[in-house]
Coordinates of C-alpha atoms and ligand atoms in Angstrom, one line a residue:
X1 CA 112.2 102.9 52.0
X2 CA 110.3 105.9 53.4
X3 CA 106.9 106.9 54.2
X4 CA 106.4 110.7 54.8
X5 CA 103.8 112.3 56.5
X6 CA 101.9 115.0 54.6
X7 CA 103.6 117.5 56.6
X8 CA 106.8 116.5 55.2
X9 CA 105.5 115.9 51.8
X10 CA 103.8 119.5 51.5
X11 CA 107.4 121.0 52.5
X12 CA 108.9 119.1 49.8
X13 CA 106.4 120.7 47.3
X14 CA 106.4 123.9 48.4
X15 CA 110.6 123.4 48.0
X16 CA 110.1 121.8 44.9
X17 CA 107.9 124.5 43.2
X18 CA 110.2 127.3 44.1
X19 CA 113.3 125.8 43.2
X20 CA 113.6 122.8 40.2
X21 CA 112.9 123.7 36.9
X22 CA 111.7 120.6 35.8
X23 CA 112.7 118.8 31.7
X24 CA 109.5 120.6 29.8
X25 CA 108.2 122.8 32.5
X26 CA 105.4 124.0 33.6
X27 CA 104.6 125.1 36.9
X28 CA 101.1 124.0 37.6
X29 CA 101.9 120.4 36.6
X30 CA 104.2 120.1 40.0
X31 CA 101.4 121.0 42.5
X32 CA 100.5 118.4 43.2
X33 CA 103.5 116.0 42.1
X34 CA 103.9 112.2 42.8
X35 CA 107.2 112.1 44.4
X36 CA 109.0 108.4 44.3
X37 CA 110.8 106.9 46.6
X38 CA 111.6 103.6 45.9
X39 CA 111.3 101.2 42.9
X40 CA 111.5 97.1 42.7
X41 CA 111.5 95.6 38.8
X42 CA 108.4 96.8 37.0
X43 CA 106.8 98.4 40.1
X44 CA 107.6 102.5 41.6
X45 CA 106.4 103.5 45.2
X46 CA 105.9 107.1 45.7
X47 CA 106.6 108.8 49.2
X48 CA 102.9 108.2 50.5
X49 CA 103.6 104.2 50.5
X50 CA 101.0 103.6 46.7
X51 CA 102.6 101.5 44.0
X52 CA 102.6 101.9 40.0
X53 CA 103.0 99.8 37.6
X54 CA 106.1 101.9 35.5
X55 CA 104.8 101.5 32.0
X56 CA 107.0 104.0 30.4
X57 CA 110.0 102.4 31.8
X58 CA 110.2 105.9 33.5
X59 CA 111.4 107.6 30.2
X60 CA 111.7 104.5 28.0
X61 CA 114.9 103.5 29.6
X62 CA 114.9 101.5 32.4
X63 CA 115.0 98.5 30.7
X64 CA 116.4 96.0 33.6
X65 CA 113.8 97.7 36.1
X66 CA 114.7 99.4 39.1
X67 CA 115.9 98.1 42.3
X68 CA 118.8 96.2 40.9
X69 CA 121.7 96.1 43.1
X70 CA 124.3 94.9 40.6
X71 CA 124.5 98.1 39.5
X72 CA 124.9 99.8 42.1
X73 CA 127.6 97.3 42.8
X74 CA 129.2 97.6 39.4
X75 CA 128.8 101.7 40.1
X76 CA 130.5 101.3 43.6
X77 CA 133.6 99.3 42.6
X78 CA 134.1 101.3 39.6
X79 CA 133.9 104.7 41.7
X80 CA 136.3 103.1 44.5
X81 CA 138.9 101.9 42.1
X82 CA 138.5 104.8 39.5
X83 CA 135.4 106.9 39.5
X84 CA 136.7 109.4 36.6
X85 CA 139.7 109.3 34.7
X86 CA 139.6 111.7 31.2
X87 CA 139.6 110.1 27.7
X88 CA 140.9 112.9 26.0
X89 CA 144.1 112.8 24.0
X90 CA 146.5 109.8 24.6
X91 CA 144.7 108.7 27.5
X92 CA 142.0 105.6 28.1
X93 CA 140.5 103.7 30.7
X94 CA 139.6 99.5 30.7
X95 CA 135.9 99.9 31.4
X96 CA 135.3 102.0 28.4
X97 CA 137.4 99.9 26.0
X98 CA 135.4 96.7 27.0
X99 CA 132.2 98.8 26.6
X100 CA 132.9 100.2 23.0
X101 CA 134.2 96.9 21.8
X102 CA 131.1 94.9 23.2
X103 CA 128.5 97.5 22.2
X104 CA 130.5 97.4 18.5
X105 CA 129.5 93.3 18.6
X106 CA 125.8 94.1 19.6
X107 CA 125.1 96.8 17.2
X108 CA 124.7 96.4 12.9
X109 CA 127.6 94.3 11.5
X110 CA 128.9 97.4 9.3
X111 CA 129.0 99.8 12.6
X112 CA 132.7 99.6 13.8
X113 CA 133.3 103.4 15.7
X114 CA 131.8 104.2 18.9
X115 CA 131.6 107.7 20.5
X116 CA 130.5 108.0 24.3
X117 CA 127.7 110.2 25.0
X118 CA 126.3 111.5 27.9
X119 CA 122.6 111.5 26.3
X120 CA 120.7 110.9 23.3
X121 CA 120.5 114.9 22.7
X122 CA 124.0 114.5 22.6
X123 CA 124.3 111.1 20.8
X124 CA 122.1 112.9 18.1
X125 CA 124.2 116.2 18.2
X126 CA 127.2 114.8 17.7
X127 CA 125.9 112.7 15.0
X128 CA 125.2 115.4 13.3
X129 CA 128.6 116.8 13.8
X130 CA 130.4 113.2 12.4
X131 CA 128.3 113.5 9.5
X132 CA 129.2 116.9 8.7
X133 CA 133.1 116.5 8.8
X134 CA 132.6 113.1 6.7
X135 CA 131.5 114.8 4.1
X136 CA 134.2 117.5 4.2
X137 CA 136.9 114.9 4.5
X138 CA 135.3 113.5 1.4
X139 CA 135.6 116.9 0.1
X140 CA 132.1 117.8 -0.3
X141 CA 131.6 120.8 2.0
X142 CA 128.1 121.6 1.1
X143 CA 126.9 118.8 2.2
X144 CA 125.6 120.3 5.3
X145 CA 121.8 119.6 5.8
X146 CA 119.9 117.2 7.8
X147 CA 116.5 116.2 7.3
X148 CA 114.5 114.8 9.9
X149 CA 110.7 114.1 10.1
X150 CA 107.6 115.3 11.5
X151 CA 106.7 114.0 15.1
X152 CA 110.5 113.0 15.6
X153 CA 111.6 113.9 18.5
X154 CA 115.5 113.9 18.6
X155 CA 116.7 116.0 22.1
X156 CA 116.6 119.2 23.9
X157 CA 120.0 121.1 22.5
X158 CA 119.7 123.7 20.0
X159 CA 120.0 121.3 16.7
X160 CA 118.2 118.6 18.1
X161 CA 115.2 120.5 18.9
X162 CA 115.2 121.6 15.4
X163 CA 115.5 118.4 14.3
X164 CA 112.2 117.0 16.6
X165 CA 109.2 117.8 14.5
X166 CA 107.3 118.5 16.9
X167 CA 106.3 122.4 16.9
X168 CA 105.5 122.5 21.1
X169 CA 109.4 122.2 21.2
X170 CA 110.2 125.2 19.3
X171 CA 108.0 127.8 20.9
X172 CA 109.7 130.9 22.1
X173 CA 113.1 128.9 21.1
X174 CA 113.9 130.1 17.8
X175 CA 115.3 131.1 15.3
X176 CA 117.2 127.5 14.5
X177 CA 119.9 126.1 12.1
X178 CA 118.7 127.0 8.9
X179 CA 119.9 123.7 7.6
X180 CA 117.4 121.5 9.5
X181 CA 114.6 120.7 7.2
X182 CA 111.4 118.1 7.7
X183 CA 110.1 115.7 5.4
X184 CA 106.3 117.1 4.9
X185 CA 103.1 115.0 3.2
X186 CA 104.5 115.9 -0.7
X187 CA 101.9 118.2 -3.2
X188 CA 99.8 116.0 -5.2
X189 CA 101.2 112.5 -4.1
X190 CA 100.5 109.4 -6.1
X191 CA 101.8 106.6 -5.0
X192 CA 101.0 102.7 -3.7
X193 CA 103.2 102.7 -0.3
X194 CA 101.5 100.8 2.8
X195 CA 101.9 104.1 5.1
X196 CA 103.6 104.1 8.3
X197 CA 101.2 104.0 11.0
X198 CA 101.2 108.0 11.3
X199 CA 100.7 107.8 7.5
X200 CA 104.6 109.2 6.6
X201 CA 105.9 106.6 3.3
X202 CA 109.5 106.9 2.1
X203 CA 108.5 109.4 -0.8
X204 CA 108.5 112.3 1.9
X205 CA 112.2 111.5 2.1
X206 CA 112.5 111.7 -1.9
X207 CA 110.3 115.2 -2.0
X208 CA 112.7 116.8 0.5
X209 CA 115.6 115.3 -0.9
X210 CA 114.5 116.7 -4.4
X211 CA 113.6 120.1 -2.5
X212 CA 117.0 120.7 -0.6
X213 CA 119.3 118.7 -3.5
X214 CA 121.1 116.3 -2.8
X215 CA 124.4 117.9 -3.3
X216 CA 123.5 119.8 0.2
X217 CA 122.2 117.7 2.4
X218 CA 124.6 115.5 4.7
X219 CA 122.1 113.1 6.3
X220 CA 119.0 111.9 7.1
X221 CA 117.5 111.2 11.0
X222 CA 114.9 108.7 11.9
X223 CA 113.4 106.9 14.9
X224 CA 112.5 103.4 13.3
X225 CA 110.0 103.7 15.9
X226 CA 108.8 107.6 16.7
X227 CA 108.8 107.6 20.6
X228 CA 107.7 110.7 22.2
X229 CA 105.7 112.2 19.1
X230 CA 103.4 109.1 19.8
X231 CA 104.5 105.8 19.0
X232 CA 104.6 105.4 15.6
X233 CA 105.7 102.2 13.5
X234 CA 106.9 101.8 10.5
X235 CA 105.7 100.2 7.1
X236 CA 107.2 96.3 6.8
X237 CA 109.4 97.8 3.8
X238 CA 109.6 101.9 5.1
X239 CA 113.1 101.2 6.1
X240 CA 114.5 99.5 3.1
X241 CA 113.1 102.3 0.5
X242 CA 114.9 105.1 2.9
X243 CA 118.4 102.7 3.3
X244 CA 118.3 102.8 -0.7
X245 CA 117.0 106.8 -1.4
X246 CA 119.8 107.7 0.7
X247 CA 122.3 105.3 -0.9
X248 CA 121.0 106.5 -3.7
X249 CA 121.5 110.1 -3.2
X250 CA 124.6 109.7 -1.1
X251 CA 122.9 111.1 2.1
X252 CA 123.9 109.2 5.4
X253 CA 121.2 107.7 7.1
X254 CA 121.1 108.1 11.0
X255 CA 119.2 106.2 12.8
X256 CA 118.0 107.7 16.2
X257 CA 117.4 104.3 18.1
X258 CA 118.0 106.1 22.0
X259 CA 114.6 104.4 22.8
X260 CA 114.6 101.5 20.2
X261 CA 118.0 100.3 20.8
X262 CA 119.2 97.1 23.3
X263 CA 116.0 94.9 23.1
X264 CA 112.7 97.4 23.1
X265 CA 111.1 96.3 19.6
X266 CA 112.0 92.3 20.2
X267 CA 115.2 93.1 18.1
X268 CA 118.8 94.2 19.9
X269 CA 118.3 97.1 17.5
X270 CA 115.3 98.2 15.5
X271 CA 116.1 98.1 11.8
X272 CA 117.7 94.6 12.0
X273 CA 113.7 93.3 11.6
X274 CA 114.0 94.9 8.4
X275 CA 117.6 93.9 7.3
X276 CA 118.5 97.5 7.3
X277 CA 121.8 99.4 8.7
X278 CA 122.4 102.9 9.2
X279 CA 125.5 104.7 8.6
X280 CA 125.6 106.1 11.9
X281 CA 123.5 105.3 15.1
X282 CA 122.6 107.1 17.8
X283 CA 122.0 105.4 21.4
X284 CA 121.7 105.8 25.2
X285 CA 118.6 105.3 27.9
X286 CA 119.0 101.7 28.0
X287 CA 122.7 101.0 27.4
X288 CA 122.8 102.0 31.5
X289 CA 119.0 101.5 31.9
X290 CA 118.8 105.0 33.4
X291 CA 120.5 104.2 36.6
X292 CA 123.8 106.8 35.3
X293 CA 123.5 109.0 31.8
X294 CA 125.4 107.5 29.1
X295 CA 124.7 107.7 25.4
X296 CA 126.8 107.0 22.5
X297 CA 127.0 107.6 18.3
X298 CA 128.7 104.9 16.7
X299 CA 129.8 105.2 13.1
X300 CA 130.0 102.7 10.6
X301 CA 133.6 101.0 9.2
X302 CA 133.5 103.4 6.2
X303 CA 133.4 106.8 8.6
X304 CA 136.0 105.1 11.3
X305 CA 138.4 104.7 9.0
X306 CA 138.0 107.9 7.5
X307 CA 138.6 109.0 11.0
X308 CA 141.3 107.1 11.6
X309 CA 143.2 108.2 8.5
X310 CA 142.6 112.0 9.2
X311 CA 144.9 114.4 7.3
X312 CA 147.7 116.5 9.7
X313 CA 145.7 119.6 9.5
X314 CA 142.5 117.9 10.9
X315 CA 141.2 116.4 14.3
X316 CA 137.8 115.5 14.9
X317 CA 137.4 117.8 18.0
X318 CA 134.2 116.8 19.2
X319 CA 134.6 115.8 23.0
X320 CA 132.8 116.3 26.3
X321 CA 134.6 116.0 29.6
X322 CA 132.3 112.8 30.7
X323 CA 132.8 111.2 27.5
X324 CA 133.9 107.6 27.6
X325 CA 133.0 108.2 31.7
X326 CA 135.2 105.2 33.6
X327 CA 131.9 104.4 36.0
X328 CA 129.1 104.9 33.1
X329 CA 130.9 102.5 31.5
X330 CA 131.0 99.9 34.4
X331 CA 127.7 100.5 34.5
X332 CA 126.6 99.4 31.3
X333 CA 128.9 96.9 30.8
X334 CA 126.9 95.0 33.5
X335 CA 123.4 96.1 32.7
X336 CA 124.1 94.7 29.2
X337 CA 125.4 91.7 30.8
X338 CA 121.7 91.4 32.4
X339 CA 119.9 91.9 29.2
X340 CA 121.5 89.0 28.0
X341 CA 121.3 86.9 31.0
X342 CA 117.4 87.0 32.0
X343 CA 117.1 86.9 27.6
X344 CA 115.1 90.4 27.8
X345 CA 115.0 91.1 24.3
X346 CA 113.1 87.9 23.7
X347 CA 111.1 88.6 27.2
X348 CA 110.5 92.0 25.2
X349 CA 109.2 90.1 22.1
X350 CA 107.1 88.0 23.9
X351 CA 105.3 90.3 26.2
X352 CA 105.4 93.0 23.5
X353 CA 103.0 90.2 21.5
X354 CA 101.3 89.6 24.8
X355 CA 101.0 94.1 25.4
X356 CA 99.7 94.1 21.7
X357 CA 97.5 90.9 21.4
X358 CA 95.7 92.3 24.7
X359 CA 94.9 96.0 23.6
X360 CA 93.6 94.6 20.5
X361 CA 91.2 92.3 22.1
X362 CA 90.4 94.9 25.0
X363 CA 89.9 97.9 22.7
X364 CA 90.0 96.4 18.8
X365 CA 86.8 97.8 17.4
X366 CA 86.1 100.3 20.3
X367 CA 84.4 103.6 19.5
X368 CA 86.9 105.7 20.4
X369 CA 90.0 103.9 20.0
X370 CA 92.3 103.3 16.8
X371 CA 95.5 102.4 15.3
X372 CA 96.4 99.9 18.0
X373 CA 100.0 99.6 17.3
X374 CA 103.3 98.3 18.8
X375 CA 106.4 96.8 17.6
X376 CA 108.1 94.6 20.6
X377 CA 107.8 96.4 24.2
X378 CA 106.7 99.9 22.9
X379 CA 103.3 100.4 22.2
X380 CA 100.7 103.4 21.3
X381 CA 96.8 104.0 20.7
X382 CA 94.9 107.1 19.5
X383 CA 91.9 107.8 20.8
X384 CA 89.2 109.4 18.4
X385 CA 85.6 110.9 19.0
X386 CA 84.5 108.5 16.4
X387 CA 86.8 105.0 15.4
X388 CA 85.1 104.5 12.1
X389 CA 85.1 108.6 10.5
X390 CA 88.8 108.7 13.1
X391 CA 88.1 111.9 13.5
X392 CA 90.4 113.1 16.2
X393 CA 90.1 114.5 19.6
X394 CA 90.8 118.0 20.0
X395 CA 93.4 117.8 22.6
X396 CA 91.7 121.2 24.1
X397 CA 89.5 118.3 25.2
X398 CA 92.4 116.6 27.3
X399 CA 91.0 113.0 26.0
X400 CA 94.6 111.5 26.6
X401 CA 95.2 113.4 29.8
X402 CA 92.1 111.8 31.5
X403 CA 92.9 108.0 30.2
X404 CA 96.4 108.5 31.7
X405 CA 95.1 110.0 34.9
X406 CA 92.1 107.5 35.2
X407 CA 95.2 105.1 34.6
X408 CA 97.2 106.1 37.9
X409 CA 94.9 106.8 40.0
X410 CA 92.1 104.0 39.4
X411 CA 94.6 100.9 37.7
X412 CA 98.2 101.8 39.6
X413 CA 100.0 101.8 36.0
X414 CA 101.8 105.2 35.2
X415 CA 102.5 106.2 31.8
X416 CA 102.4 109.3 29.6
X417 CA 99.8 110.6 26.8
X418 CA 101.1 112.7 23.7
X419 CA 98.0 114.9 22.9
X420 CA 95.4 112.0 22.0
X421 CA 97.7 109.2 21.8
X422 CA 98.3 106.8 24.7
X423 CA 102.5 105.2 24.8
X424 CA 103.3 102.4 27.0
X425 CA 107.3 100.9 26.9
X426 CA 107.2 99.4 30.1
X427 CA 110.8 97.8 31.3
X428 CA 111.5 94.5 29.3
X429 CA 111.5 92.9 32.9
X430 CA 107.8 92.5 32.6
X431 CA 106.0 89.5 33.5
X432 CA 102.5 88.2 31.9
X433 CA 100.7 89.4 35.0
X434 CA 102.1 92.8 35.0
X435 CA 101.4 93.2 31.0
X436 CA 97.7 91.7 31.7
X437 CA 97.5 94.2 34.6
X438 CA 98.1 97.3 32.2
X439 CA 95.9 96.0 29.7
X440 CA 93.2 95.7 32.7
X441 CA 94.0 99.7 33.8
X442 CA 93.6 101.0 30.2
X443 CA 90.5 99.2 29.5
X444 CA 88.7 100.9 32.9
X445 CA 90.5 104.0 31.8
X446 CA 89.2 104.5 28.1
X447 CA 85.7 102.8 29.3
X448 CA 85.6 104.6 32.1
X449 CA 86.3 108.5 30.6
X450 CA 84.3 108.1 27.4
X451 CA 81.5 106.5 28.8
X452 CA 81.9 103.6 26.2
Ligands
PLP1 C1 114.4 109.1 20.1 C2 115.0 110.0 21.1 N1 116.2 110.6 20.7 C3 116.8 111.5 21.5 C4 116.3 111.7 22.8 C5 117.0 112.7 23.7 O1 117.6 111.9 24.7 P1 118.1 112.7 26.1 O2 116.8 113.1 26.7 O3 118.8 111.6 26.8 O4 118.9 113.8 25.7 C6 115.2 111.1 23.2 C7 114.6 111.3 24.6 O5 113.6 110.9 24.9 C8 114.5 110.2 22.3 O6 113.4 109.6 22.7

């Protein structure tokens, strides 16, 4: 543990600004940076000595909380025995055997086929990729499209940027894969569909689907939960309508679950709340809780064994030197061991009623606060110049921006705004004090900055 003096701290800034370009950067957020040192479950210090409450799990991921030597341990024997060893052709390694056949029992019954990853822009990249060979082994070529949906967010490569719906990611990026289209609000829509919460229903899936043809398009992408476009959640019966349009229209269905997956919503995996399995699944942050990148896509029994039945002329060659990575894999073969020790998926469920249950009673009928909404341990709020017209912020006005300041710097609890929507997924570690302690910040925030 280290305490720098501001000496020290204003060299590592001045270093800092001229040398790391940091994930979505922009220069004037890093003057005046809070740099961490250490972290202990739920709870980050910075280099001055002042604790946060981490209620993003940093980036949604560190589901066992920080400070946990058993994975360091895990990582340690792992790197002195084998650190690396490649996967490639004809070779393996016992780590990430056990890894792919425990992470096959967690996941959907039908979802046999697991690919290692070294992130979800990669888990959702190569998804992509699996989909588009399937249907060329199924001799359906133009089946080449993906649709995905507005405020996904789905990585940082080239594809999976296009496939984020989110237009700040595309800026100065262009031009994309032609073949990655958005579901949009359809023309003159009539229908009786309880919206999602961001007020998407599974007819913007039919539109598009009726738009591209269904003869070109090889799959459809969805968070069941969208993470970093706000936190949005899903209609009881959203998930069920897009499982049969695709079936339907024989477009795969991928679901995106790098946040959702391994115990966030209350559920090991997001769609199982709604009976619902994808065809293929994409996954990572907390199969290692952050502590070494891992992802994987896993692919259900029917694409496996078309995989494993390939014709001489073909091999699926999709492959990254860290894939299947020996110490990754040691990794989260113990931090999913964890998870189901301390029972954090149902410690998500229960504090994620306890996270919900207390916004709603802390902010439920607020001025300037709406659409309370979570869905286990990840949780979102939009806050609105007027509740009752829910007319929105501009987010010129930097409405979210002060909560989430007013949050750190007045309540300790760190966490991120999207425009006018506040997110919380704090690590599924959390105790009732630590959930009635971010309740208790965001309250003094949003009364606090609008004066309400
Ligand atoms: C739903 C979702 N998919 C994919 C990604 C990309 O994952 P990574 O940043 O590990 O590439 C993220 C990252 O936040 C995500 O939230």
């Amino acid at each position: 543990m280290t305490t720098l003096d501001e000496a020290a701290i204003a060299n590592l800034v001045r270093d800092d600004l001229a040398h790391l370009i940091h994930p979505q950067y922009y220069a004037p957020d890093h003057e005046s940076p809070v740099i961490f040192d250490h972290g202990e479950g739920v709870w980050l210090t910075d280099v001055r000595g002042k604790r946060y409450i981490d209620g993003l799990a940093s980036l949604w991921n560190v589901a066992v909380g920080h400070g946990r030597t058993e994975l360091a341990e895990a990582a340690a024997e792992q790197m002195k025995k084998l650190a690396f060893a490649n996967s490639y052709t004809g070779f393996s390694n016992v780590p990430a055997i056990q890894l792919a056949a425990k992470v096959a029992d967690l996941v959907y019954e039908d979802l046999t086929g697991v690919f290692f990853t070294n992130s979800g822009s990669e888990s959702n990249e190569g998804a992509f990729k699996a989909a588009r060979f399937y249907w060329n082994l199924r001799g359906k070529p133009m089946k080449t499209r993906i649709i995905a949906r507005e405020r996904a967010y789905h990585g940082g490569t080239l594809a999976t940027t296009a496939m984020t719906g989110l237009p700040a990611f595309w800026k100065y990026f262009g031009p994309f894969l032609p073949e990655v289209v958005h579901t949009r609000r359809p023309d003159n829509i009539e229908c009786d569909c309880a919206p999602n919460t961001d007020g998407e229903c599974a007819h913007w899936l039919e539109a598009a689907i009726e738009r591209e043809g269904a003869e070109n398009i090889a799959a459809f992408i969805a968070e069941p939960v969208k993470g970093a476009g706000g936190v949005w959640t899903p209609a009881d019966d959203y998930f069920v309508k897009i499982r049969e349009i695709c079936d339907r229209n024989e477009v795969l269905f991928i679901a995106d679950e790098v946040i959702t997956g391994f115990g966030r919503t209350g559920k090991w995996f997001a769609l199982e709340r709604y009976g619902v399995q994808p065809d293929i699944l994409s996954i990572a942050k907390a199969i290692t809780s952050g502590y070494v990148p891992m992802g994987a896509f896993i692919v259900s029994e029917q694409i496996m064994s078309a995989l494993q039945q390939l014709p001489s002329d073909a091999r699926f060659m999709h492959a990254y030197t860290n894939s299947a990575h020996p110490t990754a894999a040691a990794v989260g073969l113990r931090n999913l061991r964890i998870i189901e020790e301390e029972r954090l998926v149902e410690n998500a469920a229960t504090m994620g009623d306890r996270l919900g249950g207390g916004l709603r009673r802390a902010l439920g009928g607020h001025a300037h606060v709406t659409n309370i909404r979570n869905l286990g341990l990840i949780a979102g709020f939009s806050l609105v110049k007027d509740a009752e017209a829910a007319t929105s912020y501009e987010v010129s006005e930097g409405i979210g921006r002060q909560v989430a300041r007013h949050m750190r710097e007045e309540g300790g609890v760190i966490t991120r705004f999207v425009g006018d929507q506040i997110v919380l997924a704090p690590p599924l570690v959390i105790a009732t004090a630590e959930v009635d302690q971010i309740v208790g910040a965001i309250e003094a925030a949003v009364r606090s900055v609008t004066g309400n």
